[in-house]
């Protein structure tokens, strides 16, 4: 319940902060748009007010962000991975023992490992297998 209320307030503060920043006068004239005195907020006092409101809204934004992070972290703290493990069901005598090989018939050796035969495809002759070795490059005379 508290997280929902704080998240709603956080979104409202974000929208207000965006609006206040967009209402401020451009100082650098970015992209060729001059920050001329045309507009309803052209007085120097309005600039100071918008700057102060921006600082206040920015501070509220950061405080709400920290509060939401801390509260959501405490809410999920009971869902720890270690708490969900069934540690009581683990037999300590079976830990750190080498793995047992797969059982085979008595006296039979395991089959040797073998790699599949490689298939060489020549893109210039289609999908036919290349059964001959590649031709040696033609000698060049300097």
Tab-separated table of C-alpha atoms in Angstrom:
chain	number	residue	atom	x	y	z
A	1	UNK	CA	0.000	0.000	0.000
A	2	UNK	CA	2.772	2.420	0.975
A	3	UNK	CA	4.784	1.587	-2.138
A	4	UNK	CA	1.764	2.340	-4.343
A	5	UNK	CA	1.245	5.742	-2.719
A	6	UNK	CA	4.938	6.641	-2.930
A	7	UNK	CA	5.095	5.509	-6.546
A	8	UNK	CA	2.094	7.693	-7.422
A	9	UNK	CA	3.684	10.720	-5.736
A	10	UNK	CA	6.965	9.896	-7.505
A	11	UNK	CA	5.284	9.929	-10.925
A	12	UNK	CA	3.535	13.236	-10.168
A	13	UNK	CA	6.864	14.785	-9.078
A	14	UNK	CA	8.514	13.496	-12.271
A	15	UNK	CA	5.862	15.060	-14.500
A	16	UNK	CA	6.074	18.367	-12.607
A	17	UNK	CA	9.882	18.341	-12.808
A	18	UNK	CA	9.748	17.789	-16.573
A	19	UNK	CA	7.268	20.644	-16.953
A	20	UNK	CA	9.337	23.063	-14.862
A	21	UNK	CA	12.540	22.237	-16.731
A	22	UNK	CA	10.833	22.737	-20.088
A	23	UNK	CA	9.460	26.130	-19.006
A	24	UNK	CA	12.892	27.484	-18.182
A	25	UNK	CA	14.661	29.842	-20.526
A	26	UNK	CA	17.369	28.383	-22.740
A	27	UNK	CA	20.756	29.730	-21.680
A	28	UNK	CA	22.986	28.325	-24.394
A	29	UNK	CA	20.862	28.813	-27.492
A	30	UNK	CA	21.170	25.154	-28.439
A	31	UNK	CA	20.309	24.127	-32.000
A	32	UNK	CA	20.091	27.717	-33.080
A	33	UNK	CA	17.043	28.468	-30.956
A	34	UNK	CA	17.720	31.668	-29.144
A	35	UNK	CA	16.671	32.180	-25.588
A	36	UNK	CA	15.175	35.565	-26.285
A	37	UNK	CA	12.837	37.379	-23.959
A	38	UNK	CA	9.757	36.387	-25.945
A	39	UNK	CA	7.371	34.467	-23.730
A	40	UNK	CA	5.215	34.926	-20.673
A	41	UNK	CA	8.012	33.979	-18.240
A	42	UNK	CA	10.646	36.463	-19.277
A	43	UNK	CA	11.254	38.348	-16.045
A	44	UNK	CA	14.356	37.691	-13.987
A	45	UNK	CA	12.255	36.851	-10.932
A	46	UNK	CA	10.437	34.108	-12.828
A	47	UNK	CA	13.819	32.565	-13.693
A	48	UNK	CA	14.817	32.508	-10.031
A	49	UNK	CA	11.462	30.994	-9.075
A	50	UNK	CA	11.754	28.253	-11.711
A	51	UNK	CA	15.316	27.496	-10.625
A	52	UNK	CA	14.257	27.207	-6.999
A	53	UNK	CA	11.254	25.000	-7.890
A	54	UNK	CA	13.552	22.800	-10.003
A	55	UNK	CA	15.922	22.305	-7.051
A	56	UNK	CA	13.027	21.480	-4.717
A	57	UNK	CA	11.403	19.030	-7.137
A	58	UNK	CA	14.790	17.451	-7.892
A	59	UNK	CA	15.463	16.952	-4.184
A	60	UNK	CA	12.023	15.411	-3.663
A	61	UNK	CA	12.655	13.155	-6.674
A	62	UNK	CA	15.915	11.821	-5.226
A	63	UNK	CA	14.485	11.350	-1.723
A	64	UNK	CA	11.475	9.462	-3.129
A	65	UNK	CA	13.777	7.339	-5.304
A	66	UNK	CA	15.852	6.338	-2.268
A	67	UNK	CA	12.738	5.643	-0.190
A	68	UNK	CA	11.215	3.459	-2.921
A	69	UNK	CA	14.475	1.547	-3.300
A	70	UNK	CA	14.832	0.928	0.427
A	71	UNK	CA	11.198	-0.055	0.939
A	72	UNK	CA	11.107	-2.409	-2.028
A	73	UNK	CA	14.388	-3.962	-0.884
A	74	UNK	CA	13.024	-4.646	2.583
A	75	UNK	CA	9.817	-6.064	1.182
A	76	UNK	CA	11.714	-8.571	-0.958
A	77	UNK	CA	14.214	-9.408	1.794
A	78	UNK	CA	12.138	-12.363	2.997
A	79	UNK	CA	12.418	-13.992	-0.442
A	80	UNK	CA	16.103	-14.860	-0.162
A	81	UNK	CA	17.473	-17.691	-2.250
A	82	UNK	CA	19.176	-19.193	0.796
A	83	UNK	CA	15.872	-19.200	2.694
A	84	UNK	CA	14.172	-21.106	-0.132
A	85	UNK	CA	16.834	-23.844	-0.249
A	86	UNK	CA	16.101	-27.078	1.562
A	87	UNK	CA	19.354	-27.236	3.501
A	88	UNK	CA	17.967	-29.736	6.030
A	89	UNK	CA	17.492	-32.334	3.260
A	90	UNK	CA	21.209	-32.286	2.270
A	91	UNK	CA	23.304	-35.198	3.576
A	92	UNK	CA	26.728	-33.810	4.670
A	93	UNK	CA	28.425	-37.197	4.266
A	94	UNK	CA	27.727	-37.165	0.508
A	95	UNK	CA	29.278	-33.753	-0.076
A	96	UNK	CA	32.692	-33.388	-1.756
A	97	UNK	CA	32.823	-36.980	-3.010
A	98	UNK	CA	34.004	-37.760	-6.546
A	99	UNK	CA	31.347	-38.549	-9.106
A	100	UNK	CA	30.704	-42.231	-9.740
A	101	UNK	CA	31.180	-43.414	-13.365
A	102	UNK	CA	28.187	-44.779	-15.229
A	103	UNK	CA	27.787	-48.544	-14.731
A	104	UNK	CA	28.798	-50.764	-17.666
A	105	UNK	CA	28.642	-54.505	-18.178
A	106	UNK	CA	31.340	-56.363	-16.208
A	107	UNK	CA	34.619	-56.804	-18.055
A	108	UNK	CA	33.617	-54.592	-21.001
A	109	UNK	CA	35.734	-51.593	-21.891
A	110	UNK	CA	33.924	-48.368	-22.565
A	111	UNK	CA	33.549	-47.560	-26.254
A	112	UNK	CA	36.203	-45.244	-27.661
A	113	UNK	CA	35.244	-41.716	-28.502
A	114	UNK	CA	35.044	-40.983	-32.193
A	115	UNK	CA	34.406	-37.827	-34.098
A	116	UNK	CA	32.051	-37.763	-37.072
A	117	UNK	CA	33.583	-37.829	-40.539
A	118	UNK	CA	33.868	-34.289	-41.858
A	119	UNK	CA	31.943	-33.434	-44.997
A	120	UNK	CA	33.544	-30.920	-47.326
A	121	UNK	CA	31.197	-29.018	-49.597
A	122	UNK	CA	32.396	-27.137	-52.625
A	123	UNK	CA	30.198	-24.088	-53.263
A	124	UNK	CA	31.308	-23.851	-56.890
A	125	UNK	CA	30.147	-27.332	-57.902
A	126	UNK	CA	26.908	-27.438	-55.952
A	127	UNK	CA	26.192	-29.628	-52.952
A	128	UNK	CA	28.245	-32.613	-54.116
A	129	UNK	CA	30.852	-33.940	-51.690
A	130	UNK	CA	34.408	-33.113	-52.541
A	131	UNK	CA	36.094	-36.529	-52.443
A	132	UNK	CA	39.360	-35.426	-53.972
A	133	UNK	CA	41.936	-33.216	-52.393
A	134	UNK	CA	41.943	-29.609	-53.480
A	135	UNK	CA	44.038	-28.820	-56.507
A	136	UNK	CA	47.391	-27.188	-55.991
A	137	UNK	CA	47.518	-23.537	-56.943
A	138	UNK	CA	48.894	-22.817	-60.383
A	139	UNK	CA	52.472	-21.553	-60.330
A	140	UNK	CA	52.884	-17.918	-61.158
A	141	UNK	CA	55.825	-16.450	-62.987
A	142	UNK	CA	57.131	-13.185	-61.608
